[in-house]
Amino acid sequence: MRNIFNRLLIVLLSLVALVAGIVLILLEAGLVTAAQVSPGGFLQRQWEFLSHLNQADATTATLVGIGLALVGLILLIVELLPGRRAPAQFVIQHDNRGMVAVTRSSVNELVRYVAGTVPGILETRGAVRQEQQGLRVRVQAAISPDAAAPEVGKTLQEKLQQSLQHHLGLPVARVEIATQVASPGRGRRVR
């Protein structure tokens, strides 16, 4: 939700910069008047001030307007273009008979299931990406206060590597485990 808000805020700010830059250029070129770009008198005094600058200041204002318009346009394009998204599935096999793939959510469920079999792990969050060398797995694990972090982390790392390679047939390039001791009394909940 925060990401959507941030993107909307950047789109709004880029539109403001783009419009302000274009209005400034048009005012300095004498193509519009301050009254024309001030609906209901909004910012009319400021636009009038900018439209009555001397030649040197008008040139500077025009350059600022061009810069504002360009920055606004670039930000708008960057925000509106779809970003590079991770594929929704991992291709396990691709040959002349067709393709076999597994969804990203299934791989994440497998990671959660394997983490749930490791004693001492109370909760996990993970992410899996496919890289050129193989899968890259990152897991954050909350462990019980009486568990030894190095042992739990190593066990989880080994189990994940074996399980993913066995069930998916894909190489696992890297498994990164970050452990954090959970507060006492926290129940077992692997997600």
GROMACS .gro file of C-alpha atoms in nm:
model
  191
    1MET     CA    1   0.000   0.000   0.000
    2ARG     CA    2   0.285   0.236   0.083
    3ASN     CA    3   0.441   0.170  -0.257
    4ILE     CA    4   0.118   0.271  -0.434
    5PHE     CA    5   0.097   0.590  -0.228
    6ASN     CA    6   0.461   0.675  -0.305
    7ARG     CA    7   0.411   0.617  -0.677
    8LEU     CA    8   0.095   0.831  -0.682
    9LEU     CA    9   0.274   1.106  -0.494
   10ILE     CA   10   0.564   1.104  -0.743
   11VAL     CA   11   0.321   1.107  -1.038
   12LEU     CA   12   0.138   1.404  -0.885
   13LEU     CA   13   0.461   1.595  -0.815
   14SER     CA   14   0.596   1.522  -1.163
   15LEU     CA   15   0.272   1.652  -1.317
   16VAL     CA   16   0.299   1.969  -1.107
   17ALA     CA   17   0.660   2.021  -1.218
   18LEU     CA   18   0.571   1.954  -1.582
   19VAL     CA   19   0.275   2.195  -1.583
   20ALA     CA   20   0.462   2.465  -1.388
   21GLY     CA   21   0.756   2.440  -1.628
   22ILE     CA   22   0.535   2.466  -1.935
   23VAL     CA   23   0.337   2.759  -1.790
   24LEU     CA   24   0.662   2.939  -1.703
   25ILE     CA   25   0.794   2.892  -2.057
   26LEU     CA   26   0.467   3.012  -2.211
   27LEU     CA   27   0.453   3.317  -1.980
   28GLU     CA   28   0.811   3.419  -2.060
   29ALA     CA   29   0.748   3.373  -2.433
   30GLY     CA   30   0.440   3.596  -2.407
   31LEU     CA   31   0.210   3.327  -2.546
   32VAL     CA   32  -0.024   3.332  -2.245
   33THR     CA   33  -0.111   3.586  -1.977
   34ALA     CA   34  -0.111   3.540  -1.601
   35ALA     CA   35  -0.492   3.563  -1.598
   36GLN     CA   36  -0.521   3.278  -1.851
   37VAL     CA   37  -0.318   3.037  -1.637
   38SER     CA   38  -0.476   3.141  -1.306
   39PRO     CA   39  -0.824   2.989  -1.277
   40GLY     CA   40  -1.015   3.186  -1.015
   41GLY     CA   41  -0.709   3.405  -0.959
   42PHE     CA   42  -0.509   3.117  -0.809
   43LEU     CA   43  -0.137   3.215  -0.814
   44GLN     CA   44  -0.214   3.509  -1.044
   45ARG     CA   45   0.018   3.750  -0.857
   46GLN     CA   46   0.308   3.506  -0.879
   47TRP     CA   47   0.254   3.445  -1.251
   48GLU     CA   48   0.225   3.822  -1.315
   49PHE     CA   49   0.553   3.880  -1.133
   50LEU     CA   50   0.723   3.614  -1.344
   51SER     CA   51   0.579   3.750  -1.669
   52HIS     CA   52   0.720   4.100  -1.604
   53LEU     CA   53   1.086   4.008  -1.548
   54ASN     CA   54   1.369   4.193  -1.721
   55GLN     CA   55   1.543   4.021  -2.014
   56ALA     CA   56   1.822   3.857  -1.813
   57ASP     CA   57   1.587   3.726  -1.545
   58ALA     CA   58   1.336   3.614  -1.808
   59THR     CA   59   1.606   3.404  -1.975
   60THR     CA   60   1.690   3.244  -1.641
   61ALA     CA   61   1.320   3.183  -1.569
   62THR     CA   62   1.279   3.021  -1.913
   63LEU     CA   63   1.572   2.790  -1.846
   64VAL     CA   64   1.425   2.701  -1.507
   65GLY     CA   65   1.092   2.631  -1.679
   66ILE     CA   66   1.260   2.404  -1.933
   67GLY     CA   67   1.440   2.221  -1.652
   68LEU     CA   68   1.120   2.180  -1.449
   69ALA     CA   69   0.929   2.053  -1.751
   70LEU     CA   70   1.202   1.803  -1.840
   71VAL     CA   71   1.237   1.673  -1.485
   72GLY     CA   72   0.859   1.642  -1.455
   73LEU     CA   73   0.833   1.460  -1.788
   74ILE     CA   74   1.118   1.220  -1.707
   75LEU     CA   75   0.976   1.137  -1.362
   76LEU     CA   76   0.630   1.088  -1.510
   77ILE     CA   77   0.760   0.850  -1.777
   78VAL     CA   78   0.966   0.652  -1.525
   79GLU     CA   79   0.670   0.616  -1.287
   80LEU     CA   80   0.418   0.522  -1.554
   81LEU     CA   81   0.632   0.263  -1.730
   82PRO     CA   82   0.586  -0.082  -1.583
   83GLY     CA   83   0.882  -0.183  -1.372
   84ARG     CA   84   1.076  -0.499  -1.422
   85ARG     CA   85   0.875  -0.758  -1.241
   86ALA     CA   86   0.993  -1.094  -1.127
   87PRO     CA   87   0.834  -1.376  -1.322
   88ALA     CA   88   0.529  -1.533  -1.161
   89GLN     CA   89   0.673  -1.876  -1.223
   90PHE     CA   90   0.999  -2.067  -1.248
   91VAL     CA   91   1.060  -2.281  -1.555
   92ILE     CA   92   1.168  -2.627  -1.443
   93GLN     CA   93   1.197  -2.791  -1.781
   94HIS     CA   94   1.170  -2.664  -2.135
   95ASP     CA   95   1.217  -2.895  -2.430
   96ASN     CA   96   1.057  -2.990  -2.761
   97ARG     CA   97   0.760  -3.148  -2.576
   98GLY     CA   98   0.675  -2.826  -2.399
   99MET     CA   99   0.739  -2.653  -2.071
  100VAL     CA  100   0.702  -2.743  -1.705
  101ALA     CA  101   0.688  -2.456  -1.457
  102VAL     CA  102   0.608  -2.398  -1.092
  103THR     CA  103   0.452  -2.080  -0.960
  104ARG     CA  104   0.647  -1.846  -0.735
  105SER     CA  105   0.383  -1.882  -0.465
  106SER     CA  106   0.430  -2.261  -0.466
  107VAL     CA  107   0.803  -2.221  -0.421
  108ASN     CA  108   0.743  -1.980  -0.134
  109GLU     CA  109   0.502  -2.231   0.024
  110LEU     CA  110   0.769  -2.501  -0.004
  111VAL     CA  111   1.018  -2.270   0.169
  112ARG     CA  112   0.768  -2.209   0.450
  113TYR     CA  113   0.692  -2.581   0.481
  114VAL     CA  114   1.061  -2.675   0.503
  115ALA     CA  115   1.122  -2.398   0.758
  116GLY     CA  116   0.837  -2.538   0.967
  117THR     CA  117   1.018  -2.871   0.997
  118VAL     CA  118   1.328  -2.719   1.155
  119PRO     CA  119   1.318  -2.727   1.537
  120GLY     CA  120   1.357  -2.387   1.699
  121ILE     CA  121   1.201  -2.183   1.417
  122LEU     CA  122   0.892  -1.991   1.523
  123GLU     CA  123   0.822  -1.774   1.221
  124THR     CA  124   0.970  -1.714   0.876
  125ARG     CA  125   0.946  -1.475   0.587
  126GLY     CA  126   1.116  -1.555   0.264
  127ALA     CA  127   1.174  -1.453  -0.093
  128VAL     CA  128   1.294  -1.660  -0.385
  129ARG     CA  129   1.434  -1.525  -0.711
  130GLN     CA  130   1.577  -1.694  -1.012
  131GLU     CA  131   1.919  -1.581  -1.121
  132GLN     CA  132   2.152  -1.704  -1.391
  133GLN     CA  133   2.341  -1.936  -1.152
  134GLY     CA  134   2.018  -2.074  -1.000
  135LEU     CA  135   1.766  -1.989  -0.732
  136ARG     CA  136   1.852  -1.733  -0.468
  137VAL     CA  137   1.663  -1.780  -0.142
  138ARG     CA  138   1.645  -1.525   0.138
  139VAL     CA  139   1.475  -1.620   0.461
  140GLN     CA  140   1.424  -1.420   0.779
  141ALA     CA  141   1.359  -1.658   1.067
  142ALA     CA  142   1.243  -1.582   1.418
  143ILE     CA  143   1.386  -1.850   1.643
  144SER     CA  144   1.303  -1.950   1.996
  145PRO     CA  145   1.522  -1.801   2.273
  146ASP     CA  146   1.660  -2.143   2.365
  147ALA     CA  147   1.769  -2.227   2.007
  148ALA     CA  148   2.125  -2.181   1.882
  149ALA     CA  149   2.112  -1.943   1.588
  150PRO     CA  150   2.414  -2.086   1.401
  151GLU     CA  151   2.281  -2.442   1.422
  152VAL     CA  152   1.923  -2.351   1.329
  153GLY     CA  153   2.042  -2.133   1.042
  154LYS     CA  154   2.275  -2.399   0.906
  155THR     CA  155   2.008  -2.671   0.934
  156LEU     CA  156   1.752  -2.453   0.755
  157GLN     CA  157   2.005  -2.360   0.488
  158GLU     CA  158   2.089  -2.726   0.416
  159LYS     CA  159   1.725  -2.840   0.420
  160LEU     CA  160   1.616  -2.565   0.186
  161GLN     CA  161   1.896  -2.635  -0.059
  162GLN     CA  162   1.820  -3.008  -0.065
  163SER     CA  163   1.441  -2.971  -0.080
  164LEU     CA  164   1.434  -2.711  -0.353
  165GLN     CA  165   1.680  -2.903  -0.570
  166HIS     CA  166   1.494  -3.230  -0.511
  167HIS     CA  167   1.138  -3.102  -0.565
  168LEU     CA  168   1.207  -2.850  -0.840
  169GLY     CA  169   1.513  -2.988  -1.011
  170LEU     CA  170   1.656  -2.639  -1.026
  171PRO     CA  171   2.002  -2.549  -0.899
  172VAL     CA  172   2.009  -2.341  -0.582
  173ALA     CA  173   2.285  -2.084  -0.611
  174ARG     CA  174   2.251  -1.924  -0.270
  175VAL     CA  175   2.051  -1.960   0.051
  176GLU     CA  176   2.074  -1.665   0.289
  177ILE     CA  177   1.932  -1.703   0.638
  178ALA     CA  178   1.890  -1.413   0.880
  179THR     CA  179   1.787  -1.519   1.230
  180GLN     CA  180   1.640  -1.314   1.508
  181VAL     CA  181   1.565  -1.437   1.857
  182ALA     CA  182   1.194  -1.407   1.926
  183SER     CA  183   1.063  -1.266   2.250
  184PRO     CA  184   0.986  -1.529   2.514
  185GLY     CA  185   0.632  -1.663   2.504
  186ARG     CA  186   0.594  -1.620   2.130
  187GLY     CA  187   0.421  -1.925   1.985
  188ARG     CA  188   0.523  -2.130   1.685
  189ARG     CA  189   0.383  -1.975   1.370
  190VAL     CA  190   0.563  -2.035   1.045
  191ARG     CA  191   0.439  -1.829   0.756
   0.00000   0.00000   0.00000
